[in-house]
Short mmCIF file of C-alpha atoms in Angstrom, two decimals:
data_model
loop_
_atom_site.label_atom_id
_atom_site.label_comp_id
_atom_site.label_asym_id
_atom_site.label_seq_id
_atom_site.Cartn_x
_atom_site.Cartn_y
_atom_site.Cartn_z
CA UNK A 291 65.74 98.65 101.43
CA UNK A 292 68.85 100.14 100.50
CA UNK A 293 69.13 100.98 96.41
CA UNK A 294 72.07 98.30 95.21
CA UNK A 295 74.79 100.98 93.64
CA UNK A 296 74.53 98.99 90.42
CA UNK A 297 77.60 97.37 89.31
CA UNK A 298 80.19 94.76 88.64
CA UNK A 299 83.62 96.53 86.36
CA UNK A 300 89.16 93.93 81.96
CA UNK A 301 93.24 91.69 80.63
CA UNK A 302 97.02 92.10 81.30
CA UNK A 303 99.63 94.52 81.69
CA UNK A 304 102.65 95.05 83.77
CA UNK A 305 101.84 97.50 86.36
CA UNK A 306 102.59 101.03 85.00
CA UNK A 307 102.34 102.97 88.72
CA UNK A 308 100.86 106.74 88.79
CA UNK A 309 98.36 107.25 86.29
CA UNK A 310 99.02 109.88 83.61
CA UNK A 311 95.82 109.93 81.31
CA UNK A 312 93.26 112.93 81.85
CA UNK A 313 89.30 112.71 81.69
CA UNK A 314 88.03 112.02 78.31
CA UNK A 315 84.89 113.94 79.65
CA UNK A 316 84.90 116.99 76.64
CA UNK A 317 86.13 120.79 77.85
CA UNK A 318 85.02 122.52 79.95
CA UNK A 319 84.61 119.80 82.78
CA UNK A 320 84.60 121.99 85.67
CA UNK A 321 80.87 121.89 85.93
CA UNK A 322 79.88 118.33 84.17
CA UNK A 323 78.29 116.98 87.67
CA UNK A 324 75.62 114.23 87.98
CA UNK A 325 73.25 116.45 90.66
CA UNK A 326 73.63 119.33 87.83
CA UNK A 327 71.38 117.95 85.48
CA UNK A 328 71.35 117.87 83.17
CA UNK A 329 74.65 119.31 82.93
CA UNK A 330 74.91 119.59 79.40
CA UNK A 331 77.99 118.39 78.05
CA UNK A 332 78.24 115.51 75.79
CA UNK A 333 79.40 111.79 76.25
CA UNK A 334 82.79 111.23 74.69
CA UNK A 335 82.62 109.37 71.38
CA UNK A 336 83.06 105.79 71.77
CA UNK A 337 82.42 105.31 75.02
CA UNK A 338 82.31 101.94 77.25
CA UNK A 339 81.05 101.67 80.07
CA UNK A 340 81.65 98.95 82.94
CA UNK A 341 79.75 99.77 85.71
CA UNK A 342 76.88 101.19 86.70
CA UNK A 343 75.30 102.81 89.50
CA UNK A 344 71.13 104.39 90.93
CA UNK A 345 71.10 106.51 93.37
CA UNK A 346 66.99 106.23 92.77
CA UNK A 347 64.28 105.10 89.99
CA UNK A 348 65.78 107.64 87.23
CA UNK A 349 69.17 109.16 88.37
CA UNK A 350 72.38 107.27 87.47
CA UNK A 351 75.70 107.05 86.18
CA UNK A 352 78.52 104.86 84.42
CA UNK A 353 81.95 104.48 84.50
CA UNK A 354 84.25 103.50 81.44
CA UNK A 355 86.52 104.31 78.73
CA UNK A 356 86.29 106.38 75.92
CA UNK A 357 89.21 106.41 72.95
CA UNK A 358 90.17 110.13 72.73
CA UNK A 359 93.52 110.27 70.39
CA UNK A 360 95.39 113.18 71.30
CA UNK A 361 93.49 114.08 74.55
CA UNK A 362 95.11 111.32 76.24
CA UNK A 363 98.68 110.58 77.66
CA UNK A 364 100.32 108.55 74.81
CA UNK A 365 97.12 108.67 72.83
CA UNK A 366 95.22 105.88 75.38
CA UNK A 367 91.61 105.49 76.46
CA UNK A 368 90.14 107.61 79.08
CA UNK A 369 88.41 107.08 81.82
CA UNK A 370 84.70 108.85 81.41
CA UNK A 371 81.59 109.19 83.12
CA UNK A 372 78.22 109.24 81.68
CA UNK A 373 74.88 110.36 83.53
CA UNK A 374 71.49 109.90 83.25
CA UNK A 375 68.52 111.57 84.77
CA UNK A 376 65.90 109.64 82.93
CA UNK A 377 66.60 105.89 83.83
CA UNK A 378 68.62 105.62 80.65
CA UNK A 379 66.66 107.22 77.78
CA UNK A 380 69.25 110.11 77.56
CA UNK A 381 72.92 110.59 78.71
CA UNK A 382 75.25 113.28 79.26
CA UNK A 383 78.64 113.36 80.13
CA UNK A 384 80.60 113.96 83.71
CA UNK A 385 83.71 114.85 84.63
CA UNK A 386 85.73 111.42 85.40
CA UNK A 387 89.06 110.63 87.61
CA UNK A 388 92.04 111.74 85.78
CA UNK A 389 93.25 107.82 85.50
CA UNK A 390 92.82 105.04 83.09
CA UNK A 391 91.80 101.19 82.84
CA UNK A 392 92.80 98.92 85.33
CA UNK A 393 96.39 98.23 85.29
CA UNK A 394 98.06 96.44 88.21
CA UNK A 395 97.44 98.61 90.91
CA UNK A 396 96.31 102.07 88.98
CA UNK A 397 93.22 102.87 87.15
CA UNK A 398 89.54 102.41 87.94
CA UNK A 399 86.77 100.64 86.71
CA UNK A 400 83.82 100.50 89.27
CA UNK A 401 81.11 103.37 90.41
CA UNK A 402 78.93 103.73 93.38
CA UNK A 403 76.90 106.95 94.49
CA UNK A 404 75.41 107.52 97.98
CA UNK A 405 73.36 110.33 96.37
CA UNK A 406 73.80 112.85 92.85
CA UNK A 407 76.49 114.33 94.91
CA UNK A 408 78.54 112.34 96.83
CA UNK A 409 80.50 108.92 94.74
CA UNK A 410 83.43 106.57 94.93
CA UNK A 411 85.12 105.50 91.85
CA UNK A 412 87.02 102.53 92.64
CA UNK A 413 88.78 99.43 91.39
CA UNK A 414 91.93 99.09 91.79
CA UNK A 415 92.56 103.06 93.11
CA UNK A 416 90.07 105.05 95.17
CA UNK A 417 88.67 108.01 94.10
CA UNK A 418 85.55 110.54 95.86
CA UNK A 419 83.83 113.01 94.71
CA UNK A 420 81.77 115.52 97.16
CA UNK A 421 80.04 117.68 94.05
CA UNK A 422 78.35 115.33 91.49
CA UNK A 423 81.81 114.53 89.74
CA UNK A 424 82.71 118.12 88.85
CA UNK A 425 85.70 117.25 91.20
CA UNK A 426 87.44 114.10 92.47
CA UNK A 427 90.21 113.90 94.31
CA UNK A 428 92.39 110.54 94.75
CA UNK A 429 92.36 108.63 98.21
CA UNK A 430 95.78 107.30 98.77
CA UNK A 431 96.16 103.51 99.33
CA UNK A 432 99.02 101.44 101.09
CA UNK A 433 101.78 100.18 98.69
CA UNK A 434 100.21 96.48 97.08
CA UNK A 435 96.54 97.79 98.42
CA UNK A 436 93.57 97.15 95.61
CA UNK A 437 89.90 98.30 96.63
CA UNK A 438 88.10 95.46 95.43
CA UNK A 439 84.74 95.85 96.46
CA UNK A 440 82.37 99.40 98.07
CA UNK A 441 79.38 100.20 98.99
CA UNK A 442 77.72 103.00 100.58
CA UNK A 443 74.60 103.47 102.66
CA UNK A 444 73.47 105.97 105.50
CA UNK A 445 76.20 108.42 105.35
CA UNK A 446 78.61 106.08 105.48
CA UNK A 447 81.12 103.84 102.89
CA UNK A 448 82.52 100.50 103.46
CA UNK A 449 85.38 99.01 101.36
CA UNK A 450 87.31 95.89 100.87
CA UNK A 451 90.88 96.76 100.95
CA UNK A 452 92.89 93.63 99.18
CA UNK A 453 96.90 92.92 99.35
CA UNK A 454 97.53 92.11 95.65
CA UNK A 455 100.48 91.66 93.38
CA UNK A 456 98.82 91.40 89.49
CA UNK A 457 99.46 93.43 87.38
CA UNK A 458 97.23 94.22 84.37
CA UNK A 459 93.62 94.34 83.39
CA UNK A 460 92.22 92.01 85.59
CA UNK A 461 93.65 93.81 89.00
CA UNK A 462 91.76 91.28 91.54
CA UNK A 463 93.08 88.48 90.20
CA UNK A 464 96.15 88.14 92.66
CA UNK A 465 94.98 88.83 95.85
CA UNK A 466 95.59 87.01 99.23
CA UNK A 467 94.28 89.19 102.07
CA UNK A 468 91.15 91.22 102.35
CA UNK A 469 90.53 93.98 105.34
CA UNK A 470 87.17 95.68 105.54
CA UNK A 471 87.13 99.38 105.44
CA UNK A 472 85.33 102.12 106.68
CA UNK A 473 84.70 106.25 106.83
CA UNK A 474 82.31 108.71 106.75
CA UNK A 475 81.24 109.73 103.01
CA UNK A 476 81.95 113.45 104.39
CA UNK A 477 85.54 113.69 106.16
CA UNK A 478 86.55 111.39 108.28
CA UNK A 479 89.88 109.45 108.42
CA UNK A 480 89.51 105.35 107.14
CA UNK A 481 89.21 102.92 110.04
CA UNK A 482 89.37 98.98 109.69
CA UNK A 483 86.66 97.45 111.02
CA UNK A 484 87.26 94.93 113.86
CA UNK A 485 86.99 91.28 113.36
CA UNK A 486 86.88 91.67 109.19
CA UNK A 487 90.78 92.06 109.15
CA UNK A 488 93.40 90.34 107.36
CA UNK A 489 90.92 88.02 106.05
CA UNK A 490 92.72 85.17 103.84
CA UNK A 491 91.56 81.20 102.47
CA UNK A 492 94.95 80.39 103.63
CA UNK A 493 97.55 82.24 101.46
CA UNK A 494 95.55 81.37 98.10
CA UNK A 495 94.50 84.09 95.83
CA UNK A 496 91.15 84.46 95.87
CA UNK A 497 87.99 87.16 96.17
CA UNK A 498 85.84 88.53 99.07
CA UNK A 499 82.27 89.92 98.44
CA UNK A 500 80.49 93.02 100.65
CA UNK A 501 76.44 94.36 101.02
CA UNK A 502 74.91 96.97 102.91
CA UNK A 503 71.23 96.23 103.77
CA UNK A 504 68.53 98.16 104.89
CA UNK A 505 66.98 101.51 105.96
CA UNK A 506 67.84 104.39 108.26
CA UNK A 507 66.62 102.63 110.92
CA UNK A 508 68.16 99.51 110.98
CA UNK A 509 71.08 98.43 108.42
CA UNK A 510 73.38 95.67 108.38
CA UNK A 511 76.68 95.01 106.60
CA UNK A 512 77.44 91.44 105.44
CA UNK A 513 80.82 90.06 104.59
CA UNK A 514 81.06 86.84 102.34
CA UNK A 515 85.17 86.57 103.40
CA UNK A 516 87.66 84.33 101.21
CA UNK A 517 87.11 81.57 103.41
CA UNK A 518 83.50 81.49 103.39
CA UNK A 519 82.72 82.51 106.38
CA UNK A 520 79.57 85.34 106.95
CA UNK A 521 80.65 87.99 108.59
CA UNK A 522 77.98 90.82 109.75
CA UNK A 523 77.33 93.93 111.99
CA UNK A 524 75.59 97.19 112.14
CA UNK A 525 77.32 99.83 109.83
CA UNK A 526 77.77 101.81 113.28
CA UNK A 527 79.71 98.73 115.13
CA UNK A 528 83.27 98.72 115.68
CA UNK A 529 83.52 95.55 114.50
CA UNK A 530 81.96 92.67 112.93
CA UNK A 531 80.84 89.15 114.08
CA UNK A 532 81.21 85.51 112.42
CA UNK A 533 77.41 85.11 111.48
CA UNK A 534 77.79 81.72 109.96
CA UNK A 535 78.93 79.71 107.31
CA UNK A 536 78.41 79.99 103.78
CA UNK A 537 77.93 76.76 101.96
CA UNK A 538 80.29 77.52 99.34
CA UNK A 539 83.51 79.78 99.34
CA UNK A 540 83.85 82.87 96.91
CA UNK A 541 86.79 81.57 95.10
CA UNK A 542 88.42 83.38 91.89
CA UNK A 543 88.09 86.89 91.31
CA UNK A 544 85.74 88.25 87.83
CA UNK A 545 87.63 90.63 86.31
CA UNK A 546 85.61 93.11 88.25
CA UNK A 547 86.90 91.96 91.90
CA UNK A 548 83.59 90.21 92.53
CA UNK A 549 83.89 86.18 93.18
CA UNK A 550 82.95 83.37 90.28
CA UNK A 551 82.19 80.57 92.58
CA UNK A 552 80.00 82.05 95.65
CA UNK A 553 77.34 85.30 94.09
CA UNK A 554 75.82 87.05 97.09
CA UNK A 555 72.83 89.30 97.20
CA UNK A 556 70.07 90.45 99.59
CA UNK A 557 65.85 90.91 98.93
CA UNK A 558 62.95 90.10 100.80
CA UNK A 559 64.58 90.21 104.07
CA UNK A 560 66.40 87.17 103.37
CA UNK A 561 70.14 86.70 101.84
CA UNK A 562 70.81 84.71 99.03
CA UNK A 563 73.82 82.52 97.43
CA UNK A 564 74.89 80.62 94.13
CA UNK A 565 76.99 78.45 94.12
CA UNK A 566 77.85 77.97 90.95
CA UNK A 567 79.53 74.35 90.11
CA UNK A 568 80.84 74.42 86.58
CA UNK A 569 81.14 71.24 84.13
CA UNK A 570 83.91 70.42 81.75
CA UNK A 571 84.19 71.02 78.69
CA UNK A 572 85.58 68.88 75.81
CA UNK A 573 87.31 70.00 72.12
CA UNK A 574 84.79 67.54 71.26
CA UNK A 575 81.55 68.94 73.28
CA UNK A 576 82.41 72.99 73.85
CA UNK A 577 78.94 73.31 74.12
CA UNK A 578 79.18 71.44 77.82
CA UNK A 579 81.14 73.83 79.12
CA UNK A 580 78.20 75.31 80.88
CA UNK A 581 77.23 75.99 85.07
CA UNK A 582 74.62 74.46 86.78
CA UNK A 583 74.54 76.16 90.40
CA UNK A 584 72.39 75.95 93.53
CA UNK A 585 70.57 78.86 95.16
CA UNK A 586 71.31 78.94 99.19
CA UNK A 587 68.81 81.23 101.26
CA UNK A 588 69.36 82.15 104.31
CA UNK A 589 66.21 84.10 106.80
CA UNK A 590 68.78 84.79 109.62
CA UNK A 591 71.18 86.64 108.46
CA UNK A 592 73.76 83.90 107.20
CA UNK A 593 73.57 81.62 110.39
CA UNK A 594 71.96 78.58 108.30
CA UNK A 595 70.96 78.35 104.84
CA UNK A 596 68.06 76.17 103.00
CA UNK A 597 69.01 74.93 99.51
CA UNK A 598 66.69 75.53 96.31
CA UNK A 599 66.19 73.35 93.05
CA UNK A 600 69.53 73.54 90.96
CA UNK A 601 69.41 76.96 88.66
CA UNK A 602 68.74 75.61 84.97
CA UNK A 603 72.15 75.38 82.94
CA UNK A 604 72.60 78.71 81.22
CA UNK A 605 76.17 79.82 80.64
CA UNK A 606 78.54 81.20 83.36
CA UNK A 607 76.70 82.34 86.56
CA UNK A 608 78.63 86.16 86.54
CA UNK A 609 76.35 88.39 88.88
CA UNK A 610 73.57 87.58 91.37
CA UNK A 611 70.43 90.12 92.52
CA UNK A 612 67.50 90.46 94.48
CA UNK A 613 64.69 92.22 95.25
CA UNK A 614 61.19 92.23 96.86
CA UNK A 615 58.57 89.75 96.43
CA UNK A 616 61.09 87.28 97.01
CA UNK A 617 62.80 87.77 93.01
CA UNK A 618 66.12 86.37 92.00
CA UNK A 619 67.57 87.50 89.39
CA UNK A 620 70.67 85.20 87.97
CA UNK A 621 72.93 87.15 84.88
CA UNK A 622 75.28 84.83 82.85
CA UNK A 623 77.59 84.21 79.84
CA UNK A 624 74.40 83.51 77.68
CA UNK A 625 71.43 85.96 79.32
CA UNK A 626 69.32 86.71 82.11
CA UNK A 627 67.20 84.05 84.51
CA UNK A 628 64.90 85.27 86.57
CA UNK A 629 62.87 83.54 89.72
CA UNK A 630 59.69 84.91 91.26
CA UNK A 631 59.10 82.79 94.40
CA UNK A 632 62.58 82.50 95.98
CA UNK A 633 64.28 80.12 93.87
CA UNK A 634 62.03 77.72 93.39
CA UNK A 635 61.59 78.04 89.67
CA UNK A 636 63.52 79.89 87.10
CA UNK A 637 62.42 81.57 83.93
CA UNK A 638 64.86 82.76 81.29
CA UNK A 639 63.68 86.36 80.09
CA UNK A 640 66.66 87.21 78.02
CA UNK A 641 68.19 83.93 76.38
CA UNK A 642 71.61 84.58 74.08
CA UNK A 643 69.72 84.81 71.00
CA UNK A 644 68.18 87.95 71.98
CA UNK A 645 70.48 89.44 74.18
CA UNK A 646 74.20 90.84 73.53
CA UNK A 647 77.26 88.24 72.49
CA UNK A 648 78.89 87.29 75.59
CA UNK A 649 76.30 88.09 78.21
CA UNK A 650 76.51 90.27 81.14
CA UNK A 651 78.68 90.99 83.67
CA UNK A 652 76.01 92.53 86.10
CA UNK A 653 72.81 92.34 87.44
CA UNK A 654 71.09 94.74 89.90
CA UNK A 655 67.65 95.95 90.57
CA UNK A 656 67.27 99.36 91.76
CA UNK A 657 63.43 98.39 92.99
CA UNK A 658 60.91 95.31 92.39
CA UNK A 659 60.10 96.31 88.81
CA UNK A 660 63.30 98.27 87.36
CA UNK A 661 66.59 96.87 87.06
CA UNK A 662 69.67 96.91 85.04
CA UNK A 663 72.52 94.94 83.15
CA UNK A 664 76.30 95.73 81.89
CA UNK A 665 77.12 93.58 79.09
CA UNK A 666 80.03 91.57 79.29
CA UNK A 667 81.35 92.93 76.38
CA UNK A 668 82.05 97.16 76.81
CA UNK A 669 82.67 97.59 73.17
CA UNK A 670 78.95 97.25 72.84
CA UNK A 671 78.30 100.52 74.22
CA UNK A 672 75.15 99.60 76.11
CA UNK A 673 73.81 99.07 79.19
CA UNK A 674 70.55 96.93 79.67
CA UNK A 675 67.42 97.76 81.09
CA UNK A 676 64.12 96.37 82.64
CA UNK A 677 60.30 98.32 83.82
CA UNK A 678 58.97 94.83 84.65
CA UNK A 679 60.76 92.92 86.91
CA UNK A 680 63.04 91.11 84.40
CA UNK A 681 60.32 90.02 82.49
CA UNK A 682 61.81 92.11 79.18
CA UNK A 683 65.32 93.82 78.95
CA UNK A 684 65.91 96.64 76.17
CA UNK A 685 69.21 98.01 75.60
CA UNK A 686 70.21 102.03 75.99
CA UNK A 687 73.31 103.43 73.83
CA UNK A 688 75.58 105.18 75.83
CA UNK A 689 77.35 107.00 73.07
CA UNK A 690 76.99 110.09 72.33
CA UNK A 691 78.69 112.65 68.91
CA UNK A 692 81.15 114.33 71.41
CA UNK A 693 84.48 114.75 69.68
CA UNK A 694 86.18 114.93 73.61
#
């Protein structure tokens, strides 16, 4: 199967229109590309990442800001890339977009690579790169368009384009309309994809959710729209069919785009949902304000679904993954729960005491035994990894003693 581009992703601002900031990446940045590596220039000092993305069991990259005073328009953060051709036991820096944070409709915050050459940086604007990040040149988007959601596979990238009026950090958090996307990673003009357009949960705001499954020879593209509907078809199809029904809608957007009530994710031939049904919490008892959820599994392709044991109570469900040999993995406000035989039973392998304040905003596994984490908190300067299947997670410093 397909390796997950491994994600999920910030507060609030009045939209501030054409971006003006420059890569923090340090001078020169002409040749700072991921498939040069390693490339040799450092990681900007201070750096926080929010997303993170494989393109295989050692090569892969984040996305995130880095506090360069004086390098920056108006002395702001920067967004910077970091790369890694070691699964995370070194990092080097990449040239980045020349944009900042997420702001209303400018800014990005998300990464995915097809392969060490070819990327999207994405969330709210859209941004390519055909050379490992040495270059990237700005896709432009219709006026109160967001891309909320990408993923690549086979040649080929697949995007949620959102209507949205927010402004500020959290740029998904207004949107009422969702249209799939599609193109070529090399050339090609954007097409929308018919049957996955103008997709709404009846004027509310609210979130949308997108995979790509599969190998070369047979892929699939699945859809969890606002209204919880499954939408699906071949990445080559013109358009896309109503598969089923979920049993839960996606609900709010994270700050990341991705939804908070419905967490969608693919392994073992089979797709999988939590629905995550949060309790109420108290001045009294602000310990209860935790989530139990249920895990949904579907074996056709989102046509009917077969309901686990509820998920133990550990935080707020954020991000959901899956792999083979039927493994779930669950990441939360509090740590990391992980499942071994479909749902059925949960362990938690990284409880709050031992993992970072405020949990994780991501989950993805890049194969059965490796996988990785983004800590809600980018401040930390970490991202979170695993070598056996969840069972520990160790933390990797992406900082470096750049001064650019």
């Amino acid at each position: 199967p397909h390796v997950p581009p491994v994600t999920p992703p910030v507060t609030a601002r009045p939209d501030r229109g054409s971006p003006a900031a420059k890569s923090a990446t340090p001078e020169p940045t002409a040749s700072a590309s991921l498939s040069a590596v390693p490339s040799g220039d450092r990681v900007p000092g201070g750096f926080q990442p929010t997303s993170v993305t494989f393109v295989g069991p050692a090569i892969g990259a984040v996305i995130g800001q880095a506090g360069t005073p004086g390098r920056c328009a108006g002395g702001a953060n920067c967004t910077s890339l970091a790369g890694t051709n070691d699964y995370g036991q070194t990092w080097f820096g990449v040239s980045a977009p020349a944009t900042g944070a997420p702001d209303g409709s400018s800014g990005v915050s998300q990464l995915r690579f097809l392969h060490p050459d070819q990327g999207f940086a994405f969330g709210p604007e859209l941004w390519s790169t055909l050379d490992g990040g040495a270059a990237w040149s700005r896709l432009p988007l219709p006026r109160d368009t967001r891309v909320t959601d990408l993923e690549t596979l086979n040649g080929q990238v697949f995007a949620l384009w959102a209507r949205c009026t927010g402004g500020g950090a959290d740029f998904a958090a207004d949107c009422t309309s969702f249209t799939l996307h599609t193109a070529p990673v090399v050339g090609g003009q954007w097409r929308q994809v018919g049957g996955a357009v103008d997709l709404t949960a009846g004027g509310a705001a609210t979130s949308a959710s997108l995979l790509l499954v599969g190998d070369p020879a047979a892929a699939t593209g699945y859809l969890l729209a606002p209204d919880g509907k499954v939408l699906s078809g071949s990445l080559d199809a013109a358009g896309w069919t109503t598969a089923g029904t979920a049993p839960c809608a996606p609900g709010a957007a994270q700050p990341d785009g991705q939804p908070s009530g419905a967490l969608l994710a693919a392994g073992s031939g089979e797709l999988y949902l939590l629905c995550a049904d949060a309790t109420t919490s108290t001045p009294a008892s602000p310990s209860a304000s935790r989530v139990t959820g249920t895990l949904q599994v579907s074996a056709d392709g989102g046509k009917t679904w077969q309901q686990r044991p509820a998920v133990p109570a550990l935080g707020t469900a954020t991000s959901l993954a899956a792999a083979m040999g039927n493994m779930v993995v669950l990441a939360t406000s509090e740590g990391i729960e992980v499942s071994r035989d479909d749902g059925q039973n949960w362990q938690v392998t990284l409880p709050a005491a031992a993992g970072p304040p405020g949990g994780f905003r991501y989950v993805g596994m890049t194969e059965a035994s490796q996988g990785v984490a983004v800590p809600e908190n980018p401040a930390l300067h970490q991202i979170w990894f695993t070598a056996d299947g969840g069972q520990t997670w160790q933390p990797s410093t992406v900082q470096g003693t750049g001064t650019g």
